[in-house]
CSV table of C-alpha atoms and ligand atoms in Angstrom, one decimal:
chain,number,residue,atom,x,y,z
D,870,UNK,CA,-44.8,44.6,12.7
D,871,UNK,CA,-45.1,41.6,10.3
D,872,UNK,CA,-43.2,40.8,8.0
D,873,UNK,CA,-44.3,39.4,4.6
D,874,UNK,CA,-44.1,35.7,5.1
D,875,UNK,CA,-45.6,32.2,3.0
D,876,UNK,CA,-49.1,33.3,3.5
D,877,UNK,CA,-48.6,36.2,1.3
D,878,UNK,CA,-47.6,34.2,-1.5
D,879,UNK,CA,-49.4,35.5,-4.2
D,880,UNK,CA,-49.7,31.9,-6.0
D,881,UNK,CA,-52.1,30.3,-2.9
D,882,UNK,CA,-54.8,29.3,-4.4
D,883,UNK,CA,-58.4,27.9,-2.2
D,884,UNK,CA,-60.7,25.0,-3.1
D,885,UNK,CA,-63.1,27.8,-2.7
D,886,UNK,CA,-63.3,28.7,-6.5
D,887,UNK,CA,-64.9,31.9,-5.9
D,888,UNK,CA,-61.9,33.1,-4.1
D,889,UNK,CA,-59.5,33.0,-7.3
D,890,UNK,CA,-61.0,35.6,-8.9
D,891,UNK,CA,-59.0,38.1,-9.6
D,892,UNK,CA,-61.3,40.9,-8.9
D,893,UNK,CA,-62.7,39.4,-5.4
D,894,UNK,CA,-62.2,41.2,-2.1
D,895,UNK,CA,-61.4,38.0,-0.5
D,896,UNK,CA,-58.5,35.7,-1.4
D,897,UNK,CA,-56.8,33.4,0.4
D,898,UNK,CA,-54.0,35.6,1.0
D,899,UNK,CA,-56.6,38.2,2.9
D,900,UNK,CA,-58.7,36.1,5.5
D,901,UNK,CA,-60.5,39.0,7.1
D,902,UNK,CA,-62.4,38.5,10.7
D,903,UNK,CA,-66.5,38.7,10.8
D,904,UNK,CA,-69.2,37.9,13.1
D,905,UNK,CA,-72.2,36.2,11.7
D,906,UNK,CA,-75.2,34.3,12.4
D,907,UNK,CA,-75.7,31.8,9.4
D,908,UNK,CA,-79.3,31.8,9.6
D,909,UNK,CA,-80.9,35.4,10.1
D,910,UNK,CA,-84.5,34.0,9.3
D,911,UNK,CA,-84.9,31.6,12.1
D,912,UNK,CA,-86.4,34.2,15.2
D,913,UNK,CA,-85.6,30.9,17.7
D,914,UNK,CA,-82.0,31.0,16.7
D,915,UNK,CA,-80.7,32.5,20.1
D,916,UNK,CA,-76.7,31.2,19.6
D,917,UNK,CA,-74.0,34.1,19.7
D,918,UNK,CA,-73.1,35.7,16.4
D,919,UNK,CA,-70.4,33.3,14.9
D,920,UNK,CA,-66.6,34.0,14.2
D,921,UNK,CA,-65.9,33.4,10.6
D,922,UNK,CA,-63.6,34.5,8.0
D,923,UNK,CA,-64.2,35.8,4.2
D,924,UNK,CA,-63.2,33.6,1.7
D,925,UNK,CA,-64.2,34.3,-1.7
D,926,UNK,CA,-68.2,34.5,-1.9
D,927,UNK,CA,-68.4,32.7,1.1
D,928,UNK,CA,-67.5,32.6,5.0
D,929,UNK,CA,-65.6,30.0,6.8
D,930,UNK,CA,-67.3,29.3,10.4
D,931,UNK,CA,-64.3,29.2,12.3
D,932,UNK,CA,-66.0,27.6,15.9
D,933,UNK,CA,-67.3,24.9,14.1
D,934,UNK,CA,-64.2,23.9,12.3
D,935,UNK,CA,-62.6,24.1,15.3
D,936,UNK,CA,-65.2,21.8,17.2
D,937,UNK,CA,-64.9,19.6,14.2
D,938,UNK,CA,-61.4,19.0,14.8
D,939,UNK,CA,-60.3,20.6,11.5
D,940,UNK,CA,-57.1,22.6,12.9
D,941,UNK,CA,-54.3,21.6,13.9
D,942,UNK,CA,-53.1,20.1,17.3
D,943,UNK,CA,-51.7,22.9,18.7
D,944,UNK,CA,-54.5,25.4,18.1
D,945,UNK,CA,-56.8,22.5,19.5
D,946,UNK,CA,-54.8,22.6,22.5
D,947,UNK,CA,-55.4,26.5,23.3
D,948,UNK,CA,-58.9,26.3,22.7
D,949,UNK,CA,-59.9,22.9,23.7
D,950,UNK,CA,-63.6,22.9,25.2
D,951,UNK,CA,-64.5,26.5,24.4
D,952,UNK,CA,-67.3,27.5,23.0
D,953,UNK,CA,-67.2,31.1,22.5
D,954,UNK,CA,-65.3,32.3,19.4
D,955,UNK,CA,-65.1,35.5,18.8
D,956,UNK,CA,-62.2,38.6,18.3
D,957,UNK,CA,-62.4,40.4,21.4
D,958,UNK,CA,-63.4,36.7,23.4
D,959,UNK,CA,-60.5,35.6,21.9
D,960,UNK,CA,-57.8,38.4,22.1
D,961,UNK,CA,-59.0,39.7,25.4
D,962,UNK,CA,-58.1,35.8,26.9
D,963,UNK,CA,-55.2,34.6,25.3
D,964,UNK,CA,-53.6,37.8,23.9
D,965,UNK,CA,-53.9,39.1,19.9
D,966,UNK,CA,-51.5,36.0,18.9
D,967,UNK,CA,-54.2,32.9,18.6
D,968,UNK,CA,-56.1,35.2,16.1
D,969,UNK,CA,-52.8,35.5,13.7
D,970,UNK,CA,-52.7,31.3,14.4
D,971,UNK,CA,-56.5,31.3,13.8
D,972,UNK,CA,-55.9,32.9,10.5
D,973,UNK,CA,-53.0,29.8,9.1
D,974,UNK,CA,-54.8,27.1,10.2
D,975,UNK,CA,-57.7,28.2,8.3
D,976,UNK,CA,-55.7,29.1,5.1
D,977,UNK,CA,-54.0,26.0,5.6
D,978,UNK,CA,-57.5,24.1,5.7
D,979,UNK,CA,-58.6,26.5,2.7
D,980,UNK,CA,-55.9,25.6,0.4
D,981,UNK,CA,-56.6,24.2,-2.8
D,982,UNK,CA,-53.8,21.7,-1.6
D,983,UNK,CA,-55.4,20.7,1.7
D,984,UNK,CA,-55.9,17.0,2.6
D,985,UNK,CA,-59.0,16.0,0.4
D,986,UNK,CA,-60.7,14.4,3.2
D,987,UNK,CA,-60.3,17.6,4.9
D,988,UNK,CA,-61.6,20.0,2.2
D,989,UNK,CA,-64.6,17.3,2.4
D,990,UNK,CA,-65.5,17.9,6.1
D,991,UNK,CA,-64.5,21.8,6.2
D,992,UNK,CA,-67.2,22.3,2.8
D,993,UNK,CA,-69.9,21.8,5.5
D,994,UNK,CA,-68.5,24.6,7.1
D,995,UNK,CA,-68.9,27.1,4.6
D,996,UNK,CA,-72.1,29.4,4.4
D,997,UNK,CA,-72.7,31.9,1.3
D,998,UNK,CA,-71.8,35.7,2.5
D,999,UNK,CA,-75.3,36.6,0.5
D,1000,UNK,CA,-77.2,34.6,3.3
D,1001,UNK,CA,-75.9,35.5,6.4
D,1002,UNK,CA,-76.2,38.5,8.8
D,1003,UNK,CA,-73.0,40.3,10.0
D,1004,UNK,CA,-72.6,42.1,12.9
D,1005,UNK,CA,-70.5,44.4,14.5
D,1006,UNK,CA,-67.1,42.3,14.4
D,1007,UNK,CA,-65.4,43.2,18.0
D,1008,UNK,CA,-67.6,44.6,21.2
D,1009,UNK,CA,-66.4,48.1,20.7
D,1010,UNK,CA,-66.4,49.9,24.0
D,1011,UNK,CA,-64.9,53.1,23.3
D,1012,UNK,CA,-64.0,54.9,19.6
D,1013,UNK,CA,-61.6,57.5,19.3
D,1014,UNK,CA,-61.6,59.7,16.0
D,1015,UNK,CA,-58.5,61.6,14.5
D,1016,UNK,CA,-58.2,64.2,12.2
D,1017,UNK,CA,-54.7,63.1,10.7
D,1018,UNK,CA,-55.3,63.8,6.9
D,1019,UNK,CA,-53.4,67.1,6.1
D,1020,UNK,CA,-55.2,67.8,3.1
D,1021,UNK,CA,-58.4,67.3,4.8
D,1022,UNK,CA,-57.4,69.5,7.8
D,1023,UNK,CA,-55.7,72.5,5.6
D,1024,UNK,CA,-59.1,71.7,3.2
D,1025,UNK,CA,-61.2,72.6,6.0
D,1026,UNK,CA,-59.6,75.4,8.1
D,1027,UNK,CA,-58.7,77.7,5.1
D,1028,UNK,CA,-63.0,77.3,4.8
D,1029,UNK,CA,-63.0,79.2,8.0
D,1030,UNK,CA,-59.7,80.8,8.4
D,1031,UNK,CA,-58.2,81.8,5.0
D,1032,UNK,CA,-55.2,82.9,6.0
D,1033,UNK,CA,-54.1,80.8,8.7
D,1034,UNK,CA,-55.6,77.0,7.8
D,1035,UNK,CA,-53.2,74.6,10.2
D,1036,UNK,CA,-53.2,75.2,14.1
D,1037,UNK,CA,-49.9,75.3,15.5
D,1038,UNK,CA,-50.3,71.9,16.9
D,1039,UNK,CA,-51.4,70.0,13.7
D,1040,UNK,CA,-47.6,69.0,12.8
D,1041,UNK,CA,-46.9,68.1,16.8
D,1042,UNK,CA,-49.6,66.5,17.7
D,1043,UNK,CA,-51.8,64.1,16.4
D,1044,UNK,CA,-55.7,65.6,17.2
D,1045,UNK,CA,-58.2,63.5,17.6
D,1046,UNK,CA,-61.1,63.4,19.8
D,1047,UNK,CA,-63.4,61.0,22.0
D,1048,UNK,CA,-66.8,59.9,19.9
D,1049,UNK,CA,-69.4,57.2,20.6
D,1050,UNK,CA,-69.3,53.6,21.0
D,1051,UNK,CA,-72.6,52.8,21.4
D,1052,UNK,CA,-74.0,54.5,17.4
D,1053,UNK,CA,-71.4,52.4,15.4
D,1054,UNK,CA,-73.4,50.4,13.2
D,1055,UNK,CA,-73.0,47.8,10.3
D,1056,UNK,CA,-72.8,48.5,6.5
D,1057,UNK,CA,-76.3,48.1,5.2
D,1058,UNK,CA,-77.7,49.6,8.6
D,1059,UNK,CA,-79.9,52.8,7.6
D,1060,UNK,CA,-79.0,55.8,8.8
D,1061,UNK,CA,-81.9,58.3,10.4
D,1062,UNK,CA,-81.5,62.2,9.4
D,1063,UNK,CA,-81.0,63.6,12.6
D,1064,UNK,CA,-82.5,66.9,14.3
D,1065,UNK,CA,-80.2,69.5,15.7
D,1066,UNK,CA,-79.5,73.3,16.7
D,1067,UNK,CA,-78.9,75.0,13.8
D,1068,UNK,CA,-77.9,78.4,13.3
D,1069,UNK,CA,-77.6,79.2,10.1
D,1070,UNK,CA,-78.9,82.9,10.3
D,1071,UNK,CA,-76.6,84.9,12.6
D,1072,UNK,CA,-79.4,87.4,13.4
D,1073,UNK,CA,-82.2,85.2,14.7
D,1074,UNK,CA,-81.8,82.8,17.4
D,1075,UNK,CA,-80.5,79.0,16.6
D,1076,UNK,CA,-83.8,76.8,15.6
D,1077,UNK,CA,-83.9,73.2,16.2
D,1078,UNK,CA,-84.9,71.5,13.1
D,1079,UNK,CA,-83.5,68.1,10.5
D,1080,UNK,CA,-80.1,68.5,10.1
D,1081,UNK,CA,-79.2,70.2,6.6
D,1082,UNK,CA,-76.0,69.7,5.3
D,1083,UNK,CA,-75.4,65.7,6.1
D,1084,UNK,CA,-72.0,64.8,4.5
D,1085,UNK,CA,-70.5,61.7,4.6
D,1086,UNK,CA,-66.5,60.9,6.2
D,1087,UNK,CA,-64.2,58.5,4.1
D,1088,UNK,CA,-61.7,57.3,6.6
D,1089,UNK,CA,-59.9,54.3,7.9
D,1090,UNK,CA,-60.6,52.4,11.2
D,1091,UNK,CA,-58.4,50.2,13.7
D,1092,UNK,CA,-58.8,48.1,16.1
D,1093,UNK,CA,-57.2,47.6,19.6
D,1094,UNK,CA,-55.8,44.0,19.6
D,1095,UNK,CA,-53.6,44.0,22.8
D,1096,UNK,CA,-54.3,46.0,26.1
D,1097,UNK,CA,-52.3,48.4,27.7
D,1098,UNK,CA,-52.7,49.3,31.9
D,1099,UNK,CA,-54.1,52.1,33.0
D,1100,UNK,CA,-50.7,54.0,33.9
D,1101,UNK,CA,-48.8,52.6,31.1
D,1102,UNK,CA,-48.0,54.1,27.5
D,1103,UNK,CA,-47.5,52.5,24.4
D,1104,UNK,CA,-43.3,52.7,23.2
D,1105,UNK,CA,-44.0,53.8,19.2
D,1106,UNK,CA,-42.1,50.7,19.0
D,1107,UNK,CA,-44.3,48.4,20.0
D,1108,UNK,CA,-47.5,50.3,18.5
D,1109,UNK,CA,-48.4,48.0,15.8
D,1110,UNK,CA,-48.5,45.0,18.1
D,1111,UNK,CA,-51.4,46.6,19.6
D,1112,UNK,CA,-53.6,46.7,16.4
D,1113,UNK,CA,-55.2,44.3,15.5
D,1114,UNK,CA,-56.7,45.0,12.0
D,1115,UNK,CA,-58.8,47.3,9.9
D,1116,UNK,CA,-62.1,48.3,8.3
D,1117,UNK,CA,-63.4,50.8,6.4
D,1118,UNK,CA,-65.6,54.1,8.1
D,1119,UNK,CA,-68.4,56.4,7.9
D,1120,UNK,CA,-68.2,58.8,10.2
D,1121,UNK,CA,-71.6,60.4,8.8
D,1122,UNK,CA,-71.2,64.1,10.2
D,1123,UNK,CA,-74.1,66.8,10.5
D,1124,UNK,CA,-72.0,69.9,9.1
D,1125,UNK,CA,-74.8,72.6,10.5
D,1126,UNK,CA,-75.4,71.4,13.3
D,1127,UNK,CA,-71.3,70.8,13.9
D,1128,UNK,CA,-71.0,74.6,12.5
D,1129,UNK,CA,-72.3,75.9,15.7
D,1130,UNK,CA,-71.9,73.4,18.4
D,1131,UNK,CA,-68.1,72.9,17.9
D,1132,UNK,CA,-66.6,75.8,20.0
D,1133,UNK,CA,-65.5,75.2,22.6
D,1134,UNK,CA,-64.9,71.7,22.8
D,1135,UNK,CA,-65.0,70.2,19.5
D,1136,UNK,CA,-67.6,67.8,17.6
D,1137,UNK,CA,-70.6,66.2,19.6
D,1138,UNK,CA,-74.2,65.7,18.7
D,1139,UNK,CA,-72.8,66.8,14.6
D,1140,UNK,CA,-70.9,63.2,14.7
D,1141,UNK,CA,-72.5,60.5,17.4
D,1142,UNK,CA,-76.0,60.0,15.7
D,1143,UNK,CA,-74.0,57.7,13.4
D,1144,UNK,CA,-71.0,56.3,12.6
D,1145,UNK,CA,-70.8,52.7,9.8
D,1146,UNK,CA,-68.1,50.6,9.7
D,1147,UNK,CA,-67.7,47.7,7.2
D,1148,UNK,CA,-68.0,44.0,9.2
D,1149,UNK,CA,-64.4,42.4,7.9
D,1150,UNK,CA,-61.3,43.7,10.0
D,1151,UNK,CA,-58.6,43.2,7.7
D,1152,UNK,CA,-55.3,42.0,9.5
D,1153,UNK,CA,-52.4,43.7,9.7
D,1154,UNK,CA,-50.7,40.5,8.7
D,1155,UNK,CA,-52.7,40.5,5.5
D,1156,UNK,CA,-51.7,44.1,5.0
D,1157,UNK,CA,-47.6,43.5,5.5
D,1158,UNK,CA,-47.4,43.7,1.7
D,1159,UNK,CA,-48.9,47.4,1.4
D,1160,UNK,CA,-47.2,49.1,4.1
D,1161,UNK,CA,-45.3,52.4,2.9
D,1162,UNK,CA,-43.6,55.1,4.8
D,1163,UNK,CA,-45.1,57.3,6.6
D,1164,UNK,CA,-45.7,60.8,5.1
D,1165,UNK,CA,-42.8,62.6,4.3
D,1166,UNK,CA,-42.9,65.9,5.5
D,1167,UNK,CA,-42.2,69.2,4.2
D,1168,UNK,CA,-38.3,70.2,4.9
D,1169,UNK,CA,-40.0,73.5,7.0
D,1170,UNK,CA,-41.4,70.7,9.2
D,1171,UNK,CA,-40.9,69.6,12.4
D,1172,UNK,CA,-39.9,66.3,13.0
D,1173,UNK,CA,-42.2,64.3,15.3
D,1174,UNK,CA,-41.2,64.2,19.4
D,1175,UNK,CA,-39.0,61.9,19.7
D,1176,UNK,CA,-42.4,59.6,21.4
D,1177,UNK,CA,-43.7,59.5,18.4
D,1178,UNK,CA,-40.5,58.8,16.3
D,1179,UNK,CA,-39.5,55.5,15.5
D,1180,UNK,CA,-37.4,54.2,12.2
D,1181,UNK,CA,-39.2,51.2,11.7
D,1182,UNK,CA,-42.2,53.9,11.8
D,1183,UNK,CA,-40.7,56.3,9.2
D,1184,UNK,CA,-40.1,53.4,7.2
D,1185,UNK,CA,-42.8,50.9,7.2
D,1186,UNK,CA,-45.6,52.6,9.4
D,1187,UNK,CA,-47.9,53.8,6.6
D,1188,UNK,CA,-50.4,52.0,4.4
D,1189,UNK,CA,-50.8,51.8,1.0
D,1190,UNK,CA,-55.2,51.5,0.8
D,1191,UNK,CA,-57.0,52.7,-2.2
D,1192,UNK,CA,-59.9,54.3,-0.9
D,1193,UNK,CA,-63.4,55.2,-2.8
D,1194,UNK,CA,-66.8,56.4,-2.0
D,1195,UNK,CA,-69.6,56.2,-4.2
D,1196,UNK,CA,-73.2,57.7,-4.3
D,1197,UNK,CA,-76.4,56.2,-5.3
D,1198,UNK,CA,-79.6,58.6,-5.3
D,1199,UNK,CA,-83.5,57.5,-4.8
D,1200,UNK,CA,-83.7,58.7,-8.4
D,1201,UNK,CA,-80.5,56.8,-9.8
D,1202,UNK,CA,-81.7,53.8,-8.0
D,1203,UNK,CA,-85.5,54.3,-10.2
D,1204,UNK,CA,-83.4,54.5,-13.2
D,1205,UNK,CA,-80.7,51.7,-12.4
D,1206,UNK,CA,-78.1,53.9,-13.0
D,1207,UNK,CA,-74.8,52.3,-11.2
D,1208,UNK,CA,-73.6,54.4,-8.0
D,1209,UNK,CA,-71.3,57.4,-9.3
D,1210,UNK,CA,-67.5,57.9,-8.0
D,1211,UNK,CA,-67.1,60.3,-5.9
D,1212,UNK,CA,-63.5,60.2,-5.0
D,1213,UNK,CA,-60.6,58.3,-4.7
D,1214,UNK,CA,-58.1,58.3,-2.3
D,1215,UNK,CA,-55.4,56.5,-0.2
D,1216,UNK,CA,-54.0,56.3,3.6
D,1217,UNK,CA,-50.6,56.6,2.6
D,1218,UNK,CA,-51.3,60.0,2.1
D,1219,UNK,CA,-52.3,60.8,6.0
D,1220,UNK,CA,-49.5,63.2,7.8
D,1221,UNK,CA,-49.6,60.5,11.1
D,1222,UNK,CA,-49.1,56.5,10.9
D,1223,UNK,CA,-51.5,54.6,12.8
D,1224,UNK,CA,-48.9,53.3,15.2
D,1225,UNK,CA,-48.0,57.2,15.9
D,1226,UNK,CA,-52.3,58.1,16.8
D,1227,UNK,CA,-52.2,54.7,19.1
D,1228,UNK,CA,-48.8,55.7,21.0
D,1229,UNK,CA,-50.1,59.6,21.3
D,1230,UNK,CA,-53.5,57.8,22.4
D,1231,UNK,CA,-51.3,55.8,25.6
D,1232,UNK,CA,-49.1,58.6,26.0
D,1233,UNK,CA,-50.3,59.8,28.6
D,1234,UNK,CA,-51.3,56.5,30.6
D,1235,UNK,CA,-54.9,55.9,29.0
D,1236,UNK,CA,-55.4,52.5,28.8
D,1237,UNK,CA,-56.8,51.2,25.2
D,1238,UNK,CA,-58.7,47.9,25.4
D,1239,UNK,CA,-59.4,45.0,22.8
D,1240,UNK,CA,-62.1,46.0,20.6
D,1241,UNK,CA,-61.8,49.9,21.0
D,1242,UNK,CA,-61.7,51.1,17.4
D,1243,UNK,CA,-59.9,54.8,16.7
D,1244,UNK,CA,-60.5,56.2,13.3
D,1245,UNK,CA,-57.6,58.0,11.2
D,1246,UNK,CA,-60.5,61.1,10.1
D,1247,UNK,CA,-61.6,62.1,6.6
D,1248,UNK,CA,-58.7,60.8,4.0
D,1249,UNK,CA,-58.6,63.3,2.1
D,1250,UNK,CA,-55.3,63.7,-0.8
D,1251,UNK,CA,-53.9,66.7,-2.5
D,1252,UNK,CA,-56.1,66.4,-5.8
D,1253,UNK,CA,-59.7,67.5,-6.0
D,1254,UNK,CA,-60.6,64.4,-6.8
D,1255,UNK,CA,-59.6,63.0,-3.6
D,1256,UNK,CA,-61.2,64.3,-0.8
D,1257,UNK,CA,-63.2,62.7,1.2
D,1258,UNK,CA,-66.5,64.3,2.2
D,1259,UNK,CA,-68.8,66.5,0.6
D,1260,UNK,CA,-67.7,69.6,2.6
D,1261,UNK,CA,-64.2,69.5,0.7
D,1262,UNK,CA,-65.7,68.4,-2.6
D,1263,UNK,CA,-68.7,70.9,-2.7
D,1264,UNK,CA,-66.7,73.6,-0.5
D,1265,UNK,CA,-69.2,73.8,2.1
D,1266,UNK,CA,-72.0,73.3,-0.6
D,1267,UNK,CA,-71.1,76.5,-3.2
D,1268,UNK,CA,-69.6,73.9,-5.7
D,1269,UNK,CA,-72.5,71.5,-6.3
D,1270,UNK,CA,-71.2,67.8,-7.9
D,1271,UNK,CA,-73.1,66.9,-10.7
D,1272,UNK,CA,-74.5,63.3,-11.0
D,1273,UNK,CA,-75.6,61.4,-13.8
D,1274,UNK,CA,-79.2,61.5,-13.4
D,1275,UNK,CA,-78.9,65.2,-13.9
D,1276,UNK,CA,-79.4,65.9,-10.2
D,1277,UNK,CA,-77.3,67.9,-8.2
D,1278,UNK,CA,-75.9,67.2,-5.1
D,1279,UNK,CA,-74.2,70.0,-1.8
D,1280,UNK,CA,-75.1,67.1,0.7
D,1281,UNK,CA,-76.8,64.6,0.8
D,1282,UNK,CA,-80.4,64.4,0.3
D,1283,UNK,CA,-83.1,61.5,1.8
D,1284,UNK,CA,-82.2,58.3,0.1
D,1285,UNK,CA,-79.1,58.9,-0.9
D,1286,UNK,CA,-77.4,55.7,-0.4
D,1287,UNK,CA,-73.1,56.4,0.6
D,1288,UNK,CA,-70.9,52.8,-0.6
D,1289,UNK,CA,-67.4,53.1,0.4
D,1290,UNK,CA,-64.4,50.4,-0.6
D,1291,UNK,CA,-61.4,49.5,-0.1
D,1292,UNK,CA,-58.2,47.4,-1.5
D,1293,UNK,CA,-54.8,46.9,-1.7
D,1294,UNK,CA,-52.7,46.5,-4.8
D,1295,UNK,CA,-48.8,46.0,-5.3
D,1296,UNK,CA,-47.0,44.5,-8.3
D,1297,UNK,CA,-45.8,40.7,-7.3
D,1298,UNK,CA,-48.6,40.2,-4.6
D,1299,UNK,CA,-52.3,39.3,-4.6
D,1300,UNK,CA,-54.7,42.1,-4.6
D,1301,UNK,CA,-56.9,41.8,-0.9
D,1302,UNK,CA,-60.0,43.9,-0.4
D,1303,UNK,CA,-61.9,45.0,2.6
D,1304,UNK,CA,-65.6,44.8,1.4
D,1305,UNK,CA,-68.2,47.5,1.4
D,1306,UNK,CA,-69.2,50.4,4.0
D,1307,UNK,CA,-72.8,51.3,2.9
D,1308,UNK,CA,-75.5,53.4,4.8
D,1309,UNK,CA,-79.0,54.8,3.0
D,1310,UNK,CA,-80.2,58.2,4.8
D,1311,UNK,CA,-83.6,58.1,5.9
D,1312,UNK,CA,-85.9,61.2,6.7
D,1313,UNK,CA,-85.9,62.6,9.9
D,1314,UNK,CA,-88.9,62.0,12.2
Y,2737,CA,CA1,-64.2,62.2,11.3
């Protein structure tokens, strides 16, 4: 686990003017991972996407400051003749620790107190975020999804068991399930209404038609830094070392079509049309100022197996992200009205850490590789005004939310466009945020 250090220092400042305001996503002191390729217009461009980091209004193109002999003689010596730069290139050769390197060098070439005839040469090196295309930041070959907000999960079950919400294992175990890889997608990609079973009437047979009730899922993703073998869990000790960062999901969910395909073996076709991440993974380095405890449980509750337990854990193993979705209709668009808050809320409320879903993930000898992202499920808090899909906030559509356009709103409707954010705050450090996850919903076919 990191431990706050000099590049948390909340007086750093960048050459990069853009990245001292106080309202950017993107200090100095945050330094987030992309993939890009600088110039999206030019159809001969055939280079692999390049490995930058956010600074300000502006990415840094980390391979050619590295080619350009811009960091320092160490790093040069790790990488020296390659010409592939990117996270899971990187992590999956020389282990997660480079990337933490990669991250210094670049603040240290960033700083407003850099060498001036380096802040000349690494300027060239800078492209503006508005003009670039980003893409999916790690090769993700396999997602996992949990379920690990307890508000979310008691939210949803008293919907369809009043009187006994929780499963027995909820407070044992933390449930998750296997989703698809290959539908993740970047913010700004649109999102297709998809067709499904739907069985809505309970006397006719199930027709096959547009999903219905499309919702949204606010939740928080990670990413697999260091490998395990096949054979081999994961000590809760050693968890964190194996995440690498985090980004912001949508894990856009089909609530009729989920309704009837869920038993016996959970959600399928409701969830893997779509899923949007944002394209900065946030380091947990970056994050060692918001970490928190992790949920403290009721007195009635069991404590976790002792697998899962761990005191640096229960001290430091939750995160302290302020979490927000917003809406923006095809009419509110028409009438420039902004997008409209739809709720607020934070990880540090989730009833398992991140480092506890990775260890239950390897417990049993699956082997997590670099790029796999796993997914914390809706966050969801105790308030009404913090949960995290429309299911909760509507309650299964029989509390419409009312938007300032005057329309109305169970799920979401064709056009609809979902923005979701992210950031971290604490008194004494520099606030760092994670950038937008935004997806428009298209008609069906
Ligand atoms: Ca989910």
């Amino acid at each position: 686990m990191y431990e706050i250090n000099e590049t948390h220092d909340p007086n750093l400042r960048s050459w990069v003017e853009s990245a001292n305001d106080p309202n950017t996503d993107f200090p100095i002191q945050n330094l987030p991972f992309c993939l890009f390729r600088p110039d999206p217009e030019d159809e001969y461009d055939f280079r692999p996407p390049q490995m930058g980091v956010a600074i300000g209004d502006q990415i840094f193109d980390l391979l050619s400051a590295h080619l350009n002999g811009l960091f320092g003689r160490r790093f040069d010596d790790i990488f020296v003749g390659l010409d592939e730069f990117s996270p899971d290139f990187i992590a999956s050769m020389f282990g997660p620790e480079p990337l933490s390197d990669l991250r210094t060098e670049a603040m240290n070439v960033l700083n407003v107190n850099a060498p001036r005839s380096i802040i000349a040469n690494a300027k060239k090196y800078l492209v503006p975020m508005g003009g670039v295309e980003l893409e999916l930041p790690f090769l993700i070959g396999d997602y996992t999804d949990f379920y690990c907000s307890i508000y979310h999960a008691t939210n949803v079950g008293s919907m369809f068991r009043p009187d006994n919400p929780l499963m027995p294992n909820y407070k044992y175990v933390p449930i998750g399930y296997h989703g698809r890889a290959s539908s993740i997608v970047i913010s700004g990609t649109d999102i297709k209404r998809p067709h499904g079973q739907n069985r809505s009437d309970a006397e006719k047979p199930p027709v096959f038609i547009p999903a219905r009730n499309l919702d949204y899922e606010m939740e928080l993703g990670f990413f697999v830094g260091r490998e395990n073998e096949l054979g081999t869990p994961i000590n809760i000790r050693d968890a964190e070392d194996h995440i690498f960062g985090v980004c912001l999901v949508n894990d856009w969910s089909a609530r009729d079509i989920q309704a009837w395909e869920y038993q016996p073996l959970g959600p399928f076709l409701a969830k893997n049309f779509a899923t949007t991440i944002s394209p900065y993974v946030v380091t947990m380095e970056a994050l060692a100022p918001f970490r928190t405890p992790a949920f403290e449980r009721d007195a009635a509750d069991p404590q976790p197996l002792d697998h899962l337990n761990d005191e640096q854990n229960q001290k430091f193993g939750g995160l302290d992200i302020n979490l927000e979705v917003y809406i923006q209709t095809e009419r509110m668009r028409q009438q420039n009205i902004e997008p409209h808050l739809l709720s607020r809320s934070n990880t540090k409320d989730l009833y398992w850490t991140i480092g506890q879903m990775l260890t239950h993930h390897a417990s049993n000898g699956c082997n997590l590789q670099t790029g796999d992202l796993m997914a914390t499920g809706t966050v969801s808090g105790k308030e009404k005004n913090e949960r995290g899909c429309l299911l909760e906030m509507t309650w299964r559509g029989t509390e419409p939310i009312d938007l300032p356009s005057g329309e109305q709103r169970r799920f979401l409707e064709d056009g609809d466009e979902i923005i979701m954010k992210g950031y971290c705050e604490r008194e004494g450090f520099r606030r760092i945020g994670f950038g937008e996850c935004r997806g428009r919903v298209l008609p069906a076919d």
